[in-house]
Amino acid sequence: MRPFLSHPFDDDKLKEECGVFGVIGVADAANFVALGLHALQHRGQEAGGIVSYDPEQGFNSARRFGYVRDNFTKADVMDTLPGELAIGHVRYSTAGSKGATAIRDVQPFFGEFSMGGAAIAHNGNLTNAAALRRELIERGSIFQSSSDSECIIHLMARSIQKTIPERIKDALRRVEGAFSVVAMTRTKLIGVRDPLGVRPLVLGRIGDHGWALSSETCGLDIIGADFIREIDPGEMVVIENNKVDSFRPFSPAKSRFCIFEHVYFSRPDSILGGRSVYETRRQIGVELAREAPVEADLVCPVPDSGTPAAIGFAAESGIPFGLGITRNQYMGRTFIEPTEQIRNMGVRLKLNVNRALIKGKRVILVDDSVVRGTTSRKIKDMILDAGAAEVHFRIASPPTAWPCFYGVDTPERSKLLAATMSEDEMRDWIGVDSLKFISLDGLYRAAGEAAGRDAANPRYCDACFSGDYPVAPSDKIEEGFQMKAAE
Amino acid sequence: MRPFLSHPFDDDKLKEECGVFGVIGVADAANFVALGLHALQHRGQEAGGIVSYDPEQGFNSARRFGYVRDNFTKADVMDTLPGELAIGHVRYSTAGSKGATAIRDVQPFFGEFSMGGAAIAHNGNLTNAAALRRELIERGSIFQSSSDSECIIHLMARSIQKTIPERIKDALRRVEGAFSVVAMTRTKLIGVRDPLGVRPLVLGRIGDHGWALSSETCGLDIIGADFIREIDPGEMVVIENNKVDSFRPFSPAKSRFCIFEHVYFSRPDSILGGRSVYETRRQIGVELAREAPVEADLVCPVPDSGTPAAIGFAAESGIPFGLGITRNQYMGRTFIEPTEQIRNMGVRLKLNVNRALIKGKRVILVDDSVVRGTTSRKIKDMILDAGAAEVHFRIASPPTAWPCFYGVDTPERSKLLAATMSEDEMRDWIGVDSLKFISLDGLYRAAGEAAGRDAANPRYCDACFSGDYPVAPSDKIEEGFQMKAAE
Amino acid sequence: MRPFLSHPFDDDKLKEECGVFGVIGVADAANFVALGLHALQHRGQEAGGIVSYDPEQGFNSARRFGYVRDNFTKADVMDTLPGELAIGHVRYSTAGSKGATAIRDVQPFFGEFSMGGAAIAHNGNLTNAAALRRELIERGSIFQSSSDSECIIHLMARSIQKTIPERIKDALRRVEGAFSVVAMTRTKLIGVRDPLGVRPLVLGRIGDHGWALSSETCGLDIIGADFIREIDPGEMVVIENNKVDSFRPFSPAKSRFCIFEHVYFSRPDSILGGRSVYETRRQIGVELAREAPVEADLVCPVPDSGTPAAIGFAAESGIPFGLGITRNQYMGRTFIEPTEQIRNMGVRLKLNVNRALIKGKRVILVDDSVVRGTTSRKIKDMILDAGAAEVHFRIASPPTAWPCFYGVDTPERSKLLAATMSEDEMRDWIGVDSLKFISLDGLYRAAGEAAGRDAANPRYCDACFSGDYPVAPSDKIEEGFQMKAAE
Amino acid sequence: MRPFLSHPFDDDKLKEECGVFGVIGVADAANFVALGLHALQHRGQEAGGIVSYDPEQGFNSARRFGYVRDNFTKADVMDTLPGELAIGHVRYSTAGSKGATAIRDVQPFFGEFSMGGAAIAHNGNLTNAAALRRELIERGSIFQSSSDSECIIHLMARSIQKTIPERIKDALRRVEGAFSVVAMTRTKLIGVRDPLGVRPLVLGRIGDHGWALSSETCGLDIIGADFIREIDPGEMVVIENNKVDSFRPFSPAKSRFCIFEHVYFSRPDSILGGRSVYETRRQIGVELAREAPVEADLVCPVPDSGTPAAIGFAAESGIPFGLGITRNQYMGRTFIEPTEQIRNMGVRLKLNVNRALIKGKRVILVDDSVVRGTTSRKIKDMILDAGAAEVHFRIASPPTAWPCFYGVDTPERSKLLAATMSEDEMRDWIGVDSLKFISLDGLYRAAGEAAGRDAANPRYCDACFSGDYPVAPSDKIEEGFQMKAAE
């Protein structure tokens, strides 16, 4: 058997682990959920699932590996998901089950309780899931998946509350970490955000009778729903009979929205925390051009996420903007590798350089982040190979030096380039003429905080840059993770 | 059964019908062909096929509907295609068999002759295929497909020449129209371009022993092959034993390369006729900004093909460039439509508007072409709906007023907006503040002809704009097509 | 959509609901399990599952709808089931989930406990499962299936015993009804039969180090294992390190093996309760010929299960034996029905009559049982249509007048022909010249009880004939089922 | 990859290569054809195909590997085959393409001629196909398959006749060998048998307007059609507008129906040449008991084809008949072999011995034929292993000493046991107490020729037993096959 060639660059990105979507009050709700999940596909591409409820057909579910477009667009699947109430989930594999994700790990999770069934879908990560799981198994719960999110439904099953919304509150008060949850009973659509509001969740309206919950506003746009508002950090909404009730089941806390959602995870056409993601990214480019100017002939984005920052950089610096790297829009998972010899010749499955544009030029490459740095080296090679005179990297985020424990798939700390090297060392290791990251203050300015980061009371969760974790990662600490020493 | 929602915009583009690729002299040649076809996927997304030859296993073939990445990446398919010699093809359905394409219509076609087998793959369209087919059937040939390209292999079977290259010459001298052909015998890889060179075909080198033929240079880039040269219009190359022989089987003619390859069909990172496609497109934007300037706040491309022209327009005009329309990168074929009601609310499967960017602005939209005009209306609606103050369309090609008979899937003439309306009428029908197409001379200037179009001796085939058909479409004329009256 | 034609006769048979198989101590144990399940396929054709354990790969499972031969013969499935320990299950749908069986209902069931994982597969039916399920859900267990057998694994999860075998004992002491269970931990293969031993379970030896548990001896034969002995009613065996330990976890009881296993369910080449199934069936034919002789020209079995009894009837009566009805050996599930008109002409998908043999003859048809009687009518029509002079039915079991609650899929009582008609009424309703069932005493004699049935202390469970239920069906009584009045 | 275990016995049977079926004059004709092919599945299990014609939808075809029941029972396939006229084919691979059959080799074959399309399906084998194929390729025909039957459609394409029936006559006059052909145009169903009538073909009537052609009468029974008559050797029938016209396109010849159809190929419930196949087989048993009696305790058929002869042998000899060998009715293609060690222990996938019945008995095994003899050895081992006191083989056909060239898949002559050994040598090689074949005269008597075989003018083709080939196998002679020397 010939070996397979994985995507050269995909393992060098932080990956959002999930997107959630729910709809109530419209016929064929599952079709809306499929559309919403399709718009959220960038948040999780490994698998997806939908649960729907119909008074006559009861609860139904479908869970599939692969893209929404390939699974939840066929009548033979969608016809099994009738009803006016449905929720769904798209996911990457979590670190724990890498390469061994079974279909039983695919959410939403479903439980039959004495007062009826309920399904939940979870975006985020629970920092005390391992301890909870141990305790639940000892008390007789049988886990069906390797997913930590399954704890929530078992906690609900063991709650002595009489209604499912109350059981959800009970359960979520026991968990720690980041969670945006969408849940459903036979009559209610429910949405909850953790007290810090690390992951996004928004509310939309579909016509006169329908409502939607979505990780991002782009999920509302695709179905023509109106964006009503964000679910607040620490808020729980229960939607039933065309009415939205709001609860605050948790102790109040200062919100700490994930700043990396603005940098990379979210779609540029989404509005998060009242700000346009596209505009934040473009503004990062403007800040970068001010913080780290350089003489050059071309500002070229690393596709696709670097594009808005590159536009901002070009506008601020006056250097022409051009698409020097072309992305293959038909990219799929893997290709069989031709031969060993060819691998070393540099197969370019995903990206191709526009040689005619690059040749002889001093090129500024704008990328969103540097994780392991391996991608940056390969792109530099491609650009030099095409005849560039100079290569300057400008990175639209500060150095990523700490792992995320709130729902993002990060390499362990020792694999993060910025955890082991200074900016100059990184520049030399990548092999470019210059390398500059935006400062943390610059990033905050681009994200709307004119004064930069308030160290005493930062508006965002920026633990991946700062090591300042707003929720202690207790499972990880038990496993031996070393927090940043107090300064 | 609920109805399906087709892509709102896909039926409003001209579609290239084919891409061809061939490799000789490297182990597992079919894997290289798969990669090459993947890079050429934009030329045909409906189906693909590969034929390979191995001295022990003989000729083998695999033909599949769908993307290359989904079919020709699996060991169970690729292991059936051994050998150091392989050719492949990607295709759209032709007008004739719309909606009824059978797998037997998927190329390459294969024939067993008394001197051995041969396979051919064809990009282009034969304008006398119907007449040839009638004649061949009357003489006892059995067609296996509804594809006109099958005529070539039957003409070869009936040739009295002793070698397959000579039979190919015999066959191609009988056909009329546009063809870039890649063919193979047990030992030879063969490439031919029609005398006018309407469709592209390029030659590349893989390491020391291998050779490749590809519709575009981007197919060479993906496998790390070096671009050697274009196959000349009217040239036939025969590659065997690491040697390339060149023949001129046809009467000499002035070349007429398809100018629409530059405008839309080809990938921006390809080099065609010695020119960078990206640069031609950017230059079209520059020309447009000169020919049809307008006061505005934002230059916004219609993704993705309008982007280089929009960059050029912005640079020339000094108006800021911004991504006001976001394309869903996970787009697939079809989604089940939620309900009738929702369809009218404007489901946005493929494109979404960045409202924050558009709102209140005077927007210049740069698109590559207008075919039926239906897409332009929808995009205008989306932009206005997002709060734009003004909408100005700038089109990177002249009005498309005539169908193509040389391998492009065009609506019949009466469906082409420009065939029935003036520019002003089109503007009003689309409902925008202004609409301007680049002039034919402007397009020629952008494509490197400083003097514009030489009407007596045009360098390109521009029949879709001018009605000036370099090869008479004899089958179509027999069916009743009216050529443009001599002026 | 044209309607589908179901098999004309399949809904008129009692159906065994399950077969179980387990193997320990041989490489690639799952392959042995697949073979064993294949030999037990007659006990359940809807779906099958296998769980295996390997020290490096942990527990793995595969569950599929359809035949063993179509699912558990492919390397891509079997390679995912490594290890020297495996159990498996084949099943019909249970009455409760008819037509809605989900893959999650397919056994074995698996649970992760604090002392490690365990899997179980269950043949039989629990008569108090509904009550147990209600109780478990109220206490916080989450059921993943609609299968009553899942209760066992949840009872195990809630046991406070320290080892899995002890937890199995705990759990099985809570359930009522019929069960032959095969279970596994990381190191042990476990087999248990209920105190009455209603369903079979046998122990076999594979070479010097391996052991197998199988519902029937034919499962041992297929893998070349030696039949060691039956598991006793009320016995639990635990096999580990090539050693078999025996336990008696239940209160002692008189055994009541299902007599219908001899009549129809089991394979004729199996040995059950020390008796050859084939010989019992042949002897039933001998008894029938004595109890209900008739003058005729041909003894013809209704294929395939009536054949041994027909051989016995022919031998005892001296009337020639002949295959008057041919069974299509390639029969599958369903064929699309040609037209309404044709259905009434008598499509013969499954059986065909050998007209040349039947014509003009007085025919004795020997069948195993009469359930609804619809099949008997159709077969009578076929035989008369072929020109038989007389048709006499002889049935190798007493009238089936009561449903089974111990693991057999029986129609509700009102659908059983013998529950509503006398023998003469049945004869007239079916429309044959004579119809005779073997007596209950005759059946016991054929099954080795020379004195016939001891009413005070019957050796077998014969509730389907006698209404004498050895375990009260408590769930059904709660639903309203009326037991036979005491006489 | 672990090796696969093929069926232990399947490679030791002669295999019929094809069955054909056609229907005209009923709605959804393809559904009838599917049913007919299902009844003919024993004639070819590798693949099947159906072509239908509908005035609006034109010709449509579907070809699939595997059983009819698995492919031509699904709405998504059958809905693509509309119309009142359809033909179909089931096939084994031919010797030439063993293991490499492509879907393009699956019949019916289709050709578009100037007067319209036609499809044909062929049962039999052409003895001059290789020469014809060479000639056709030299003249410019392109073969799409490796099947010799494709010659017929190319000969039709090159005929200068004006109608398709006339072109079929032209084509079939050029071929030699055995053929029963079913063909269709847009309005006609056509059936032809070769002058010797080697393969069967029968005509049936469906209601008042429909007609069917089938290889055997069992294909008529399944759809409830009435058997009208056999197509005569050398006859061509053309059915159109509910009218059957008969033609005699060939020179008259004495008929030579294949006697092995009676011995093994055909289904026992079919009527061939006016005789019941079942009755012929039973009578073979009677003759065998007379020719080769032996003292014993049990007559046991080798399932399934030996059963009727065993019934006849038991009746004639007075020795009890019993089912000592059980066949697994769920047998599929292949199972992964557990381990090398197990293979040698005797995995019994297909057959199992009923030990309780065999033990201590003198057993007469009745089988239909001996080809390589490997099966006979294995069955002998199974029977002895079960404790039989003596084993006597009685074979329901004479020694198979010559290959068939008329449509049966036979090993080459050197692999036929009877070609290299005397009866006594075979007995010793197989290792049984006695081995007797029926004589050729005895076989003819059982097949209705009271006087035995008339050597000067035999009624049947018995070349596999006698080496007397009624049509010279010209392709094979060219390859070096030695005919039997004149005596």
XYZ file of N, CA and C in Angstrom, chain A residues 38-43 200 215-219 221 257 259-284 301-311 327 368, chain B residues 303-304 322-330 350-358:
219
model
N -23.756 24.210 7.628
C -22.930 24.417 6.441
C -22.197 25.755 6.534
N -22.897 26.776 6.981
C -22.262 28.093 7.141
C -21.225 28.078 8.258
N -21.351 27.141 9.187
C -20.405 27.037 10.312
C -19.353 25.956 10.079
N -19.297 25.434 8.866
C -18.416 24.299 8.575
C -16.950 24.585 8.934
N -16.542 25.861 8.792
C -15.152 26.220 9.125
C -14.831 25.940 10.587
N -15.843 25.787 11.452
C -15.597 25.540 12.875
C -15.391 24.062 13.176
N -18.730 32.031 21.120
C -19.881 32.856 20.715
C -21.179 32.058 20.657
N -23.692 29.565 16.387
C -22.392 29.989 16.902
C -22.007 31.365 16.378
N -22.317 31.621 15.090
C -21.945 32.907 14.496
C -23.107 33.470 13.687
N -23.022 34.766 13.436
C -24.095 35.408 12.668
C -24.161 34.911 11.230
N -23.049 34.409 10.675
C -23.109 33.916 9.292
C -24.076 32.748 9.177
N -24.305 32.017 10.262
C -25.296 30.945 10.257
C -26.719 31.468 10.161
N -27.360 34.417 8.523
C -27.444 34.991 7.178
C -27.844 33.945 6.153
N -14.324 37.049 26.129
C -14.512 36.428 24.817
C -13.165 36.087 24.172
N -10.272 36.056 21.877
C -9.839 37.028 20.862
C -9.421 36.352 19.564
N -9.087 35.054 19.658
C -8.674 34.336 18.447
C -9.862 34.100 17.504
N -11.079 34.158 18.049
C -12.238 34.123 17.151
C -12.151 35.264 16.144
N -11.706 36.422 16.602
C -11.545 37.554 15.690
C -10.367 37.368 14.744
N -9.290 36.791 15.265
C -8.068 36.656 14.460
C -8.236 35.629 13.350
N -8.863 34.475 13.690
C -8.822 33.375 12.747
C -10.084 32.522 12.676
N -10.649 32.142 13.847
C -11.669 31.100 13.802
C -12.941 31.501 13.066
N -13.451 32.652 13.392
C -14.766 33.022 12.870
C -14.681 33.453 11.412
N -15.832 33.399 10.769
C -15.873 33.830 9.381
C -15.823 35.342 9.318
N -15.151 35.894 8.294
C -14.977 37.348 8.248
C -16.295 38.102 8.151
N -17.360 37.455 7.647
C -18.626 38.172 7.515
C -19.480 38.044 8.775
N -18.942 37.480 9.840
C -19.695 37.417 11.095
C -19.466 38.677 11.926
N -20.458 38.951 12.777
C -20.377 40.063 13.727
C -20.260 39.439 15.111
N -19.181 39.695 15.817
C -18.986 39.082 17.140
C -18.717 40.173 18.154
N -19.415 40.148 19.263
C -19.218 41.167 20.301
C -19.451 42.558 19.748
N -20.355 42.663 18.779
C -20.676 43.955 18.216
C -19.685 44.456 17.182
N -18.672 43.637 16.862
C -17.661 44.079 15.898
C -17.643 43.179 14.669
N -17.415 43.780 13.506
C -17.222 43.017 12.273
C -15.867 42.322 12.322
N -15.899 41.016 12.123
C -14.645 40.261 12.125
C -13.733 40.744 11.000
N -14.314 40.987 9.835
C -13.528 41.468 8.707
C -12.832 42.769 9.050
N -13.582 43.672 9.682
C -13.024 44.975 9.988
C -11.910 44.856 11.034
N -12.104 43.971 12.025
C -11.035 43.751 13.010
C -9.761 43.282 12.301
N -9.949 42.330 11.387
C -8.772 41.789 10.692
C -8.096 42.838 9.816
N -8.916 43.610 9.103
C -8.328 44.657 8.260
C -7.561 45.639 9.140
N -8.138 45.957 10.294
C -7.519 46.921 11.199
C -6.218 46.356 11.796
N -6.193 45.017 11.991
C -4.936 44.401 12.436
C -3.834 44.680 11.418
N -1.344 38.204 0.671
C -1.909 37.422 1.773
C -1.577 35.937 1.645
N -1.412 35.282 2.790
C -1.410 33.831 2.777
C -2.887 33.422 2.839
N -3.376 32.760 1.768
C -4.822 32.502 1.700
C -5.250 31.477 2.750
N -6.564 31.569 3.181
C -7.441 32.686 2.830
C -7.520 33.645 4.003
N -7.114 33.176 5.179
C -7.427 33.964 6.371
C -6.580 35.227 6.480
N -5.436 35.278 5.809
C -4.605 36.482 5.912
C -5.082 37.636 5.048
N -6.087 37.427 4.230
C -6.433 38.418 3.217
C -6.883 39.771 3.793
N -7.847 39.792 4.723
C -8.260 41.126 5.204
C -7.106 41.907 5.842
N -6.247 41.239 6.613
C -5.111 41.950 7.214
C -4.163 42.461 6.137
N -3.990 41.654 5.080
C -3.116 42.104 3.998
C -3.688 43.335 3.304
N -5.019 43.340 3.126
C -5.655 44.517 2.520
C -5.402 45.749 3.396
N -4.984 29.416 -4.034
C -5.454 28.264 -3.291
C -6.347 27.425 -4.201
N -2.132 34.799 9.351
C -2.882 35.073 10.578
C -2.127 34.689 11.838
N -16.783 37.263 -6.045
C -15.829 36.147 -5.917
C -16.177 35.006 -6.850
N -15.105 34.196 -7.228
C -13.718 34.544 -6.978
C -13.071 35.124 -8.217
N -12.023 46.092 -1.116
C -12.490 45.369 0.062
C -13.328 44.165 -0.314
N -13.317 43.143 0.568
C -14.051 41.918 0.282
C -15.469 42.027 0.853
N -16.334 42.573 0.068
C -17.690 42.809 0.540
C -18.587 41.593 0.406
N -18.142 40.621 -0.370
C -18.941 39.416 -0.571
C -18.068 38.228 -0.184
N -18.593 37.377 0.707
C -17.828 36.218 1.160
C -18.382 34.969 0.509
N -17.499 34.130 0.027
C -17.894 32.888 -0.616
C -17.718 31.750 0.373
N -18.712 30.913 0.453
C -18.611 29.742 1.317
C -17.680 28.728 0.676
N -16.558 28.475 1.330
C -15.557 27.601 0.710
C -15.918 26.129 0.760
N -16.946 25.770 1.491
C -17.323 24.361 1.576
C -18.506 24.023 0.672
N -24.235 30.240 -1.218
C -22.914 30.307 -1.808
C -22.189 31.576 -1.420
N -22.916 32.666 -1.411
C -22.319 33.964 -1.149
C -23.011 34.615 0.036
N -22.246 35.386 0.783
C -22.842 36.172 1.852
C -22.235 37.570 1.797
N -23.033 38.560 2.096
C -22.531 39.933 2.048
C -22.003 40.333 3.426
N -20.899 41.011 3.405
C -20.310 41.556 4.607
C -20.988 42.903 4.893
N -22.075 42.829 5.639
C -22.917 44.013 5.817
C -22.168 45.188 6.436
N -21.332 44.876 7.405
C -20.621 45.941 8.109
C -19.762 46.762 7.149
N -19.251 46.078 6.119
C -18.367 46.762 5.179
C -19.154 47.563 4.133
N -20.290 47.014 3.739
C -21.040 47.561 2.612
C -21.898 48.765 3.006
